[in-house]
CSV table of N, CA and C in Angstrom, one decimal:
chain,number,residue,atom,x,y,z
A,153,MET,N,74.1,95.2,170.8
A,153,MET,CA,75.1,94.2,169.6
A,153,MET,C,75.1,95.7,168.9
A,154,ASP,N,76.5,95.7,168.6
A,154,ASP,CA,77.2,97.2,167.9
A,154,ASP,C,76.9,96.1,166.1
A,155,LYS,N,77.2,97.6,165.4
A,155,LYS,CA,77.4,97.2,164.3
A,155,LYS,C,78.8,97.9,163.9
A,156,GLN,N,79.3,97.0,163.1
A,156,GLN,CA,80.8,97.3,162.6
A,156,GLN,C,80.5,97.7,161.2
A,157,HIS,N,81.8,98.6,161.0
A,157,HIS,CA,81.5,98.8,159.6
A,157,HIS,C,82.8,97.9,159.0
A,158,VAL,N,82.4,97.7,157.7
A,158,VAL,CA,83.3,96.6,157.1
A,158,VAL,C,83.9,97.4,155.6
A,159,PHE,N,85.1,97.7,155.4
A,159,PHE,CA,85.4,98.6,154.4
A,159,PHE,C,86.2,97.2,153.6
A,160,SER,N,85.9,98.0,152.6
A,160,SER,CA,86.2,96.9,151.2
A,160,SER,C,86.0,97.9,149.7
A,161,ARG,N,86.7,97.0,148.9
A,161,ARG,CA,86.9,97.9,147.2
A,161,ARG,C,86.3,97.2,146.5
A,162,ILE,N,84.8,97.0,145.9
A,162,ILE,CA,84.6,96.4,145.1
A,162,ILE,C,84.0,97.4,143.8
A,163,ASP,N,84.6,98.5,144.1
A,163,ASP,CA,83.7,99.1,142.6
A,163,ASP,C,84.9,99.8,142.2
A,164,GLY,N,85.4,99.1,141.2
A,164,GLY,CA,86.2,99.7,140.0
A,164,GLY,C,86.3,99.9,139.1
A,165,ALA,N,86.9,100.7,137.9
A,165,ALA,CA,86.9,101.0,137.1
A,165,ALA,C,87.3,100.2,136.2
A,166,ILE,N,87.6,99.4,134.8
A,166,ILE,CA,87.7,99.4,133.7
A,166,ILE,C,87.9,100.3,132.4
A,167,VAL,N,88.6,99.6,132.0
A,167,VAL,CA,89.3,100.7,130.5
A,167,VAL,C,90.3,99.4,129.3
A,168,ASN,N,89.7,99.7,128.5
A,168,ASN,CA,90.3,98.4,127.1
A,168,ASN,C,91.6,98.9,126.9
A,169,ALA,N,92.4,98.0,126.0
A,169,ALA,CA,93.2,98.5,125.2
A,169,ALA,C,93.7,99.8,124.6
A,170,HIS,N,91.9,100.0,123.8
A,170,HIS,CA,91.8,100.8,122.6
A,170,HIS,C,92.3,102.3,123.4
A,171,TRP,N,90.8,102.0,124.4
A,171,TRP,CA,91.2,103.6,125.3
A,171,TRP,C,92.6,103.9,126.0
A,172,MET,N,93.6,102.9,126.2
A,172,MET,CA,94.6,103.1,127.3
A,172,MET,C,95.7,103.8,125.8
A,173,MET,N,95.3,103.0,124.5
A,173,MET,CA,96.1,103.8,123.2
A,173,MET,C,96.0,105.1,123.2
A,174,ASN,N,94.6,105.7,123.0
A,174,ASN,CA,94.1,106.3,122.5
A,174,ASN,C,94.0,107.9,123.5
A,175,MET,N,93.8,107.6,124.9
A,175,MET,CA,93.2,108.3,125.6
A,175,MET,C,94.4,108.9,126.6
A,176,PRO,N,94.6,110.1,126.9
A,176,PRO,CA,95.8,110.7,127.6
A,176,PRO,C,95.7,109.9,129.0
A,177,PRO,N,97.2,109.6,129.6
A,177,PRO,CA,96.9,109.2,131.0
A,177,PRO,C,95.7,109.4,132.2
A,178,LEU,N,95.1,108.7,132.7
A,178,LEU,CA,94.3,109.2,133.5
A,178,LEU,C,94.3,108.1,135.6
A,179,GLN,N,93.5,109.2,136.0
A,179,GLN,CA,93.4,108.3,137.5
A,179,GLN,C,92.0,107.9,137.8
A,180,VAL,N,92.2,107.2,138.8
A,180,VAL,CA,90.6,107.0,139.1
A,180,VAL,C,90.8,107.1,140.6
A,181,CYS,N,89.9,108.1,140.8
A,181,CYS,CA,90.0,108.5,142.5
A,181,CYS,C,88.0,108.0,143.1
A,182,VAL,N,88.5,107.5,144.2
A,182,VAL,CA,87.5,106.3,144.8
A,182,VAL,C,86.6,107.6,145.7
A,183,MET,N,85.2,108.2,145.7
A,183,MET,CA,84.6,109.1,145.9
A,183,MET,C,83.9,108.3,147.2
A,184,ASP,N,83.7,109.1,148.1
A,184,ASP,CA,83.0,109.1,149.5
A,184,ASP,C,81.7,108.1,148.9
A,185,PRO,N,81.0,107.4,149.6
A,185,PRO,CA,79.7,106.7,149.2
A,185,PRO,C,78.8,107.3,150.2
A,186,GLN,N,78.3,108.3,150.7
A,186,GLN,CA,77.8,109.0,151.3
A,186,GLN,C,76.4,108.0,151.5
A,187,PHE,N,74.9,108.5,151.1
A,187,PHE,CA,74.4,107.2,150.9
A,187,PHE,C,74.2,105.7,150.5
A,188,SER,N,74.9,105.8,149.4
A,188,SER,CA,74.7,104.6,149.1
A,188,SER,C,75.9,103.4,149.3
A,189,ASP,N,75.7,102.0,148.9
A,189,ASP,CA,76.3,100.8,149.3
A,189,ASP,C,77.5,101.3,148.3
A,190,HIS,N,77.9,101.8,147.5
A,190,HIS,CA,78.6,101.7,146.8
A,190,HIS,C,79.5,103.3,146.3
A,191,SER,N,80.9,102.8,146.0
A,191,SER,CA,81.7,104.1,145.9
A,191,SER,C,81.4,104.7,144.8
A,192,PRO,N,81.0,106.5,144.3
A,192,PRO,CA,81.1,106.8,142.8
A,192,PRO,C,82.6,107.0,142.4
A,193,LEU,N,82.9,106.9,141.4
A,193,LEU,CA,84.4,106.7,140.8
A,193,LEU,C,84.8,108.1,140.3
A,194,CYS,N,85.7,108.2,139.9
A,194,CYS,CA,85.8,109.7,139.4
A,194,CYS,C,87.3,109.7,138.4
A,195,ILE,N,86.8,109.9,137.2
A,195,ILE,CA,87.8,109.3,136.6
A,195,ILE,C,88.6,111.0,136.0
A,196,ALA,N,89.9,111.4,136.3
A,196,ALA,CA,90.5,112.3,136.5
A,196,ALA,C,91.7,112.2,135.1
A,197,VAL,N,91.1,113.0,134.1
A,197,VAL,CA,91.9,112.7,132.8
A,197,VAL,C,92.8,113.7,132.8
A,198,LYS,N,94.4,113.1,132.2
A,198,LYS,CA,95.3,114.9,131.9
A,198,LYS,C,94.7,115.6,131.2
A,199,ALA,N,94.8,116.8,130.8
A,199,ALA,CA,94.4,117.7,130.0
A,199,ALA,C,94.6,118.2,129.3
A,200,GLY,N,95.7,117.9,128.5
A,200,GLY,CA,96.2,118.1,127.7
A,200,GLY,C,97.0,116.7,126.6
A,201,MET,N,96.3,116.6,125.4
A,201,MET,CA,96.7,115.1,124.9
A,201,MET,C,97.8,115.7,124.1
A,202,GLU,N,98.8,114.7,123.3
A,202,GLU,CA,99.6,114.6,122.6
A,202,GLU,C,99.1,115.3,121.2
A,203,TYR,N,99.4,115.9,120.6
A,203,TYR,CA,99.1,116.1,119.1
A,203,TYR,C,99.7,115.4,117.8
A,204,LYS,N,99.4,113.9,117.3
A,204,LYS,CA,99.9,113.3,116.6
A,204,LYS,C,100.1,113.6,115.5
A,205,GLY,N,99.0,114.5,114.8
A,205,GLY,CA,99.4,115.4,113.7
A,205,GLY,C,97.8,114.3,112.6
A,206,ARG,N,97.6,115.1,111.9
A,206,ARG,CA,96.6,114.8,111.1
A,206,ARG,C,96.7,113.2,110.5
A,207,PRO,N,95.9,112.3,110.3
A,207,PRO,CA,96.3,111.0,109.8
A,207,PRO,C,95.9,111.5,107.5
A,208,PHE,N,96.9,110.2,107.5
A,208,PHE,CA,96.8,110.7,105.6
A,208,PHE,C,96.0,109.9,105.2
A,209,LYS,N,95.7,110.9,104.4
A,209,LYS,CA,94.3,110.6,104.0
A,209,LYS,C,94.8,110.2,102.0
A,210,PHE,N,94.6,109.3,101.3
A,210,PHE,CA,95.0,108.7,99.7
A,210,PHE,C,94.2,109.2,99.2
A,211,PHE,N,94.4,110.5,98.5
A,211,PHE,CA,93.5,111.3,97.6
A,211,PHE,C,93.7,110.6,95.9
A,212,ASN,N,92.7,110.6,94.9
A,212,ASN,CA,93.0,109.3,94.1
A,212,ASN,C,93.8,110.2,92.8
A,213,CYS,N,93.8,111.6,93.0
A,213,CYS,CA,94.3,112.7,91.8
A,213,CYS,C,95.5,112.3,92.3
A,214,LEU,N,96.4,112.1,93.2
A,214,LEU,CA,97.9,111.8,93.5
A,214,LEU,C,98.2,110.5,92.1
A,215,THR,N,97.4,110.0,91.9
A,215,THR,CA,97.8,109.2,90.6
A,215,THR,C,98.2,109.4,89.5
A,216,GLU,N,97.3,111.1,89.4
A,216,GLU,CA,97.7,111.1,87.8
A,216,GLU,C,98.8,112.1,88.0
A,217,HIS,N,99.4,112.2,88.8
A,217,HIS,CA,100.6,113.2,89.0
A,217,HIS,C,101.8,112.6,88.4
A,218,PRO,N,102.6,113.2,87.9
A,218,PRO,CA,103.5,112.4,87.1
A,218,PRO,C,104.4,112.2,88.0
A,219,GLU,N,105.0,112.4,89.2
A,219,GLU,CA,106.0,112.1,90.1
A,219,GLU,C,105.5,110.2,90.9
A,220,PHE,N,104.1,109.8,90.6
A,220,PHE,CA,103.3,109.2,91.4
A,220,PHE,C,104.2,108.0,90.9
A,221,GLU,N,104.4,107.0,89.9
A,221,GLU,CA,104.7,105.8,89.5
A,221,GLU,C,106.1,105.9,89.9
A,222,GLN,N,107.0,106.7,89.7
A,222,GLN,CA,108.4,107.1,89.7
A,222,GLN,C,108.5,106.5,91.6
A,223,ILE,N,107.4,107.0,92.6
A,223,ILE,CA,107.9,106.8,93.5
A,223,ILE,C,107.6,105.6,94.1
A,224,ILE,N,106.4,104.6,93.2
A,224,ILE,CA,106.0,104.0,93.7
A,224,ILE,C,107.0,102.2,93.2
A,225,SER,N,107.4,103.2,91.9
A,225,SER,CA,108.7,102.0,91.1
A,225,SER,C,109.7,101.8,92.1
A,226,ARG,N,110.0,103.4,92.4
A,226,ARG,CA,111.6,103.4,93.0
A,226,ARG,C,111.6,102.6,94.2
A,227,ARG,N,110.1,102.4,95.1
A,227,ARG,CA,110.6,101.6,96.4
A,227,ARG,C,110.5,100.4,96.5
A,228,TRP,N,109.6,99.6,95.3
A,228,TRP,CA,109.6,98.4,95.0
A,228,TRP,C,110.2,97.5,94.2
A,229,GLU,N,111.5,98.4,93.8
A,229,GLU,CA,112.8,98.1,93.1
A,229,GLU,C,112.8,97.1,93.9
A,230,ASN,N,113.5,97.0,95.4
A,230,ASN,CA,114.2,96.7,96.0
A,230,ASN,C,113.7,95.0,96.1
A,231,GLU,N,114.1,94.3,97.1
A,231,GLU,CA,113.7,93.0,96.9
A,231,GLU,C,112.5,93.0,98.5
A,232,ASN,N,111.9,92.6,98.5
A,232,ASN,CA,110.8,92.2,100.0
A,232,ASN,C,110.9,91.3,100.3
A,233,ARG,N,111.8,90.4,100.9
A,233,ARG,CA,111.7,89.4,101.3
A,233,ARG,C,111.1,89.1,102.4
A,234,ASN,N,110.3,90.0,103.0
A,234,ASN,CA,110.0,89.4,104.5
A,234,ASN,C,108.7,90.6,104.7
A,235,MET,N,107.9,90.7,105.6
A,235,MET,CA,107.2,91.6,105.9
A,235,MET,C,107.4,92.9,106.6
A,236,LYS,N,108.7,92.7,107.2
A,236,LYS,CA,109.6,94.1,108.0
A,236,LYS,C,109.5,94.7,106.4
A,237,ASP,N,110.4,94.4,105.3
A,237,ASP,CA,110.8,95.1,104.1
A,237,ASP,C,109.4,96.0,103.5
A,238,ILE,N,108.6,94.9,103.3
A,238,ILE,CA,107.2,95.8,102.8
A,238,ILE,C,106.3,96.3,103.6
A,239,TRP,N,106.5,96.5,105.1
A,239,TRP,CA,106.2,97.2,106.3
A,239,TRP,C,106.9,98.6,106.2
A,240,CYS,N,108.4,98.9,105.9
A,240,CYS,CA,109.3,99.8,106.2
A,240,CYS,C,109.4,100.3,104.2
A,241,ASN,N,108.9,99.8,103.8
A,241,ASN,CA,108.0,100.0,102.2
A,241,ASN,C,107.4,101.0,102.0
A,242,LEU,N,106.4,100.8,102.7
A,242,LEU,CA,104.9,101.2,102.6
A,242,LEU,C,104.9,102.7,103.6
A,243,LYS,N,105.6,102.6,104.9
A,243,LYS,CA,105.9,103.7,105.9
A,243,LYS,C,106.8,104.8,104.5
A,244,GLN,N,107.6,104.6,104.0
A,244,GLN,CA,108.7,105.3,103.3
A,244,GLN,C,107.8,105.7,102.3
A,245,ILE,N,106.3,105.2,101.3
A,245,ILE,CA,105.6,105.3,100.1
A,245,ILE,C,105.2,106.6,100.5
A,246,LYS,N,104.0,106.3,102.1
A,246,LYS,CA,103.4,106.9,103.3
A,246,LYS,C,104.0,108.4,102.8
A,247,GLU,N,105.4,108.4,103.3
A,247,GLU,CA,105.8,109.6,103.6
A,247,GLU,C,106.3,110.5,102.1
A,248,GLU,N,106.7,109.6,101.2
A,248,GLU,CA,106.3,110.4,100.4
A,248,GLU,C,105.5,110.8,99.3
A,249,MET,N,103.8,110.0,99.7
A,249,MET,CA,102.8,110.5,99.1
A,249,MET,C,102.3,111.8,99.8
A,250,LYS,N,102.7,111.8,101.3
A,250,LYS,CA,102.6,112.8,102.1
A,250,LYS,C,103.3,114.3,101.6
A,251,SER,N,104.3,114.2,101.3
A,251,SER,CA,105.5,115.6,100.5
A,251,SER,C,104.3,115.5,99.2
A,252,LEU,N,104.2,114.7,98.4
A,252,LEU,CA,103.8,115.2,97.2
A,252,LEU,C,102.3,115.6,97.4
A,253,ASN,N,101.4,115.4,98.0
A,253,ASN,CA,100.7,116.0,97.8
A,253,ASN,C,100.2,117.0,99.0
A,254,LYS,N,101.3,117.6,99.4
A,254,LYS,CA,101.6,118.9,100.4
A,254,LYS,C,102.4,120.1,99.0
A,255,ARG,N,103.1,119.0,98.5
A,255,ARG,CA,103.3,120.6,97.6
A,255,ARG,C,102.8,120.6,96.0
A,256,ALA,N,102.3,119.4,95.5
A,256,ALA,CA,101.4,119.5,94.5
A,256,ALA,C,99.9,119.8,94.7
A,257,PHE,N,99.7,119.3,96.0
A,257,PHE,CA,97.7,119.2,96.0
A,257,PHE,C,97.7,120.4,96.6
A,258,SER,N,98.5,121.0,97.7
A,258,SER,CA,97.2,122.1,99.1
A,258,SER,C,97.1,123.2,98.3
A,259,ASN,N,95.5,123.7,99.0
A,259,ASN,CA,95.1,124.9,98.7
A,259,ASN,C,94.8,124.6,97.4
A,260,THR,N,94.1,123.9,96.9
A,260,THR,CA,93.3,123.3,95.2
A,260,THR,C,92.6,124.3,95.4
A,261,THR,N,91.5,125.0,96.5
A,261,THR,CA,90.4,126.2,96.2
A,261,THR,C,91.6,127.6,96.2
A,262,LYS,N,91.7,127.6,96.7
A,262,LYS,CA,92.5,129.0,96.3
A,262,LYS,C,93.3,128.9,95.0
A,263,LYS,N,93.6,128.1,94.3
A,263,LYS,CA,94.1,127.8,93.1
A,263,LYS,C,92.9,128.0,92.1
A,264,VAL,N,91.9,127.5,92.6
A,264,VAL,CA,91.0,127.7,91.6
A,264,VAL,C,90.4,129.1,91.7
A,265,GLN,N,90.2,129.5,92.7
A,265,GLN,CA,89.7,130.6,92.5
A,265,GLN,C,90.7,131.6,91.8
A,266,LYS,N,92.0,131.7,92.0
A,266,LYS,CA,92.9,132.7,91.6
A,266,LYS,C,92.9,132.5,90.0
A,267,LEU,N,92.8,130.6,89.5
A,267,LEU,CA,92.4,130.9,88.0
A,267,LEU,C,91.1,131.9,87.2
A,268,ARG,N,90.1,131.5,88.3
A,268,ARG,CA,89.3,132.4,87.8
A,268,ARG,C,89.0,133.9,87.6
A,269,GLU,N,89.9,134.1,88.7
A,269,GLU,CA,90.4,135.6,89.0
A,269,GLU,C,90.8,136.0,87.3
A,270,ASN,N,91.9,134.9,87.2
A,270,ASN,CA,93.2,135.4,85.9
A,270,ASN,C,92.6,135.4,84.6
A,271,LEU,N,91.4,134.1,84.5
A,271,LEU,CA,90.6,134.4,83.3
A,271,LEU,C,89.5,135.4,83.4
A,272,ALA,N,88.8,136.1,84.4
A,272,ALA,CA,87.8,137.2,84.5
A,272,ALA,C,88.8,138.2,83.9
A,273,ASN,N,90.2,138.2,83.8
A,273,ASN,CA,91.5,139.2,83.5
A,273,ASN,C,90.9,139.6,82.4
A,274,ILE,N,91.9,138.1,81.8
A,274,ILE,CA,92.3,137.9,80.3
A,274,ILE,C,91.1,138.3,79.6
A,275,GLN,N,89.7,137.9,79.9
A,275,GLN,CA,88.8,137.7,78.8
A,275,GLN,C,88.3,139.5,79.2
A,276,ALA,N,88.0,140.0,79.8
A,276,ALA,CA,88.5,141.8,80.1
A,276,ALA,C,88.9,142.5,79.6
A,277,GLN,N,90.2,141.8,79.0
A,277,GLN,CA,91.4,142.5,78.4
A,277,GLN,C,90.8,142.7,77.1
A,278,MET,N,90.3,140.7,76.4
A,278,MET,CA,90.1,140.9,75.1
A,278,MET,C,88.8,141.5,74.4
A,279,ARG,N,88.3,142.1,75.6
A,279,ARG,CA,86.9,142.7,75.0
A,279,ARG,C,87.2,144.4,74.5
A,280,THR,N,88.4,144.6,75.0
A,280,THR,CA,88.8,146.0,74.7
A,280,THR,C,89.0,145.8,72.9
A,281,THR,N,89.3,146.6,72.2
A,281,THR,CA,89.4,146.7,70.5
A,281,THR,C,91.1,146.2,70.3
A,282,ASN,N,92.2,145.9,71.0
A,282,ASN,CA,93.3,146.4,70.9
A,282,ASN,C,93.4,144.7,71.4
A,283,THR,N,92.8,143.9,71.3
A,283,THR,CA,93.2,142.6,71.7
A,283,THR,C,94.4,141.9,70.9
A,284,ALA,N,95.5,141.6,71.6
A,284,ALA,CA,96.6,140.2,70.9
A,284,ALA,C,96.4,139.1,70.5
A,285,ALA,N,96.9,138.9,69.6
A,285,ALA,CA,97.0,137.4,69.3
A,285,ALA,C,96.7,135.9,69.9
A,286,ASP,N,98.5,136.6,70.5
A,286,ASP,CA,98.5,135.9,71.9
A,286,ASP,C,97.7,135.8,72.7
A,287,MET,N,96.9,136.4,73.2
A,287,MET,CA,96.1,136.7,73.9
A,287,MET,C,94.8,135.1,74.4
A,288,PHE,N,94.4,134.7,72.8
A,288,PHE,CA,93.4,133.4,72.4
A,288,PHE,C,94.3,132.6,73.1
A,289,ASP,N,95.7,132.5,73.1
A,289,ASP,CA,96.2,131.1,73.9
A,289,ASP,C,96.4,131.0,75.0
A,290,VAL,N,96.9,132.4,75.8
A,290,VAL,CA,96.5,132.6,77.5
A,290,VAL,C,95.7,132.1,77.5
A,291,GLU,N,94.1,132.7,76.8
A,291,GLU,CA,92.8,131.9,77.6
A,291,GLU,C,92.6,131.0,77.6
A,292,ARG,N,93.3,130.2,76.4
A,292,ARG,CA,93.0,128.7,76.1
A,292,ARG,C,93.1,128.1,76.6
A,293,ASN,N,94.7,128.5,77.5
A,293,ASN,CA,95.7,128.0,78.4
A,293,ASN,C,94.9,127.8,79.9
A,294,THR,N,94.8,128.7,80.3
A,294,THR,CA,93.9,129.2,81.5
A,294,THR,C,93.3,128.6,81.9
A,295,LYS,N,91.8,128.4,80.7
A,295,LYS,CA,90.8,127.7,80.9
A,295,LYS,C,91.2,126.5,80.8
A,296,HIS,N,91.9,125.6,80.3
A,296,HIS,CA,92.6,124.5,80.7
A,296,HIS,C,93.1,124.0,81.7
A,297,GLN,N,94.0,125.1,82.4
A,297,GLN,CA,94.3,124.9,83.4
A,297,GLN,C,92.7,124.9,84.7
A,298,LEU,N,92.6,125.8,84.6
A,298,LEU,CA,91.2,125.8,85.3
A,298,LEU,C,90.2,124.6,85.3
A,299,GLU,N,90.1,124.4,84.1
A,299,GLU,CA,89.2,122.8,84.5
A,299,GLU,C,89.8,121.6,84.6
A,300,LYS,N,91.3,121.1,85.0
A,300,LYS,CA,91.6,120.8,85.3
A,300,LYS,C,91.7,120.7,87.0
A,301,TRP,N,91.9,121.9,87.4
A,301,TRP,CA,92.2,122.4,88.8
A,301,TRP,C,90.8,122.3,89.4
A,302,SER,N,90.1,122.2,88.9
A,302,SER,CA,88.2,122.1,89.2
A,302,SER,C,88.1,121.1,89.3
A,303,ASN,N,88.5,119.8,88.7
A,303,ASN,CA,88.6,118.1,87.8
A,303,ASN,C,89.0,117.7,89.7
A,304,ILE,N,90.4,118.2,89.8
A,304,ILE,CA,90.9,118.0,90.9
A,304,ILE,C,90.5,117.8,92.1
A,305,GLU,N,89.7,119.3,92.4
A,305,GLU,CA,88.8,120.4,93.7
A,305,GLU,C,87.6,119.2,93.8
A,306,GLU,N,87.2,118.6,92.4
A,306,GLU,CA,86.0,118.0,93.2
A,306,GLU,C,86.5,116.8,93.3
A,307,SER,N,87.5,116.1,92.9
A,307,SER,CA,87.6,114.7,92.9
A,307,SER,C,87.4,114.7,94.9
A,308,ILE,N,88.7,115.5,94.7
A,308,ILE,CA,89.3,115.4,96.0
A,308,ILE,C,87.8,115.9,97.2
A,309,TYR,N,87.1,116.9,96.9
A,309,TYR,CA,85.8,116.9,98.1
A,309,TYR,C,84.4,115.9,98.1
A,310,LYS,N,84.5,114.8,96.6
A,310,LYS,CA,83.9,113.8,96.5
A,310,LYS,C,84.5,113.0,97.7
A,311,GLN,N,85.5,112.9,97.6
A,311,GLN,CA,86.7,111.6,97.8
A,311,GLN,C,86.3,112.0,100.2
A,312,ARG,N,86.0,113.2,100.1
A,312,ARG,CA,85.9,113.5,101.4
A,312,ARG,C,85.1,113.6,101.9
A,313,SER,N,83.6,113.4,101.3
A,313,SER,CA,82.6,113.4,101.3
A,313,SER,C,81.8,112.1,101.9
A,314,ARG,N,82.4,111.2,101.4
A,314,ARG,CA,82.6,109.6,101.6
A,314,ARG,C,83.7,109.1,102.8
A,315,ILE,N,84.5,109.7,103.2
A,315,ILE,CA,84.9,109.6,104.1
A,315,ILE,C,84.6,110.2,105.7
């Protein structure tokens, strides 16, 4: 009696919706089974993924900015009759918050370093015998700015560490 070979494809690859949404296009290749009765599957993933940008992270220091309340109140003045209106308003607020964050709070570490250097220079000038009276005001303002930006930087780092 001659053995007859039966061809069937019972092996398969299964992915869920999350995979399909977040992974690049892929192809499943059925390979030769060699000594097994199962065919190994090779998943060929397309090399380059699309860059979707960085996700927006809301930092608490945004609430202390003078423009924050204006942005929020301007967006919620309109009547929100349905969920689509609310969703559109939230999307617009997100874009404006991203812009505000980029304008006002980008490079906080560099701002703190620059303020520290400025303060060191001012204090070095004050050690000379010809200290102008307004140098005390300049030093006080620089210290105030340094404290403000140091607190903002610390707040951002605390929030990032919890994420």
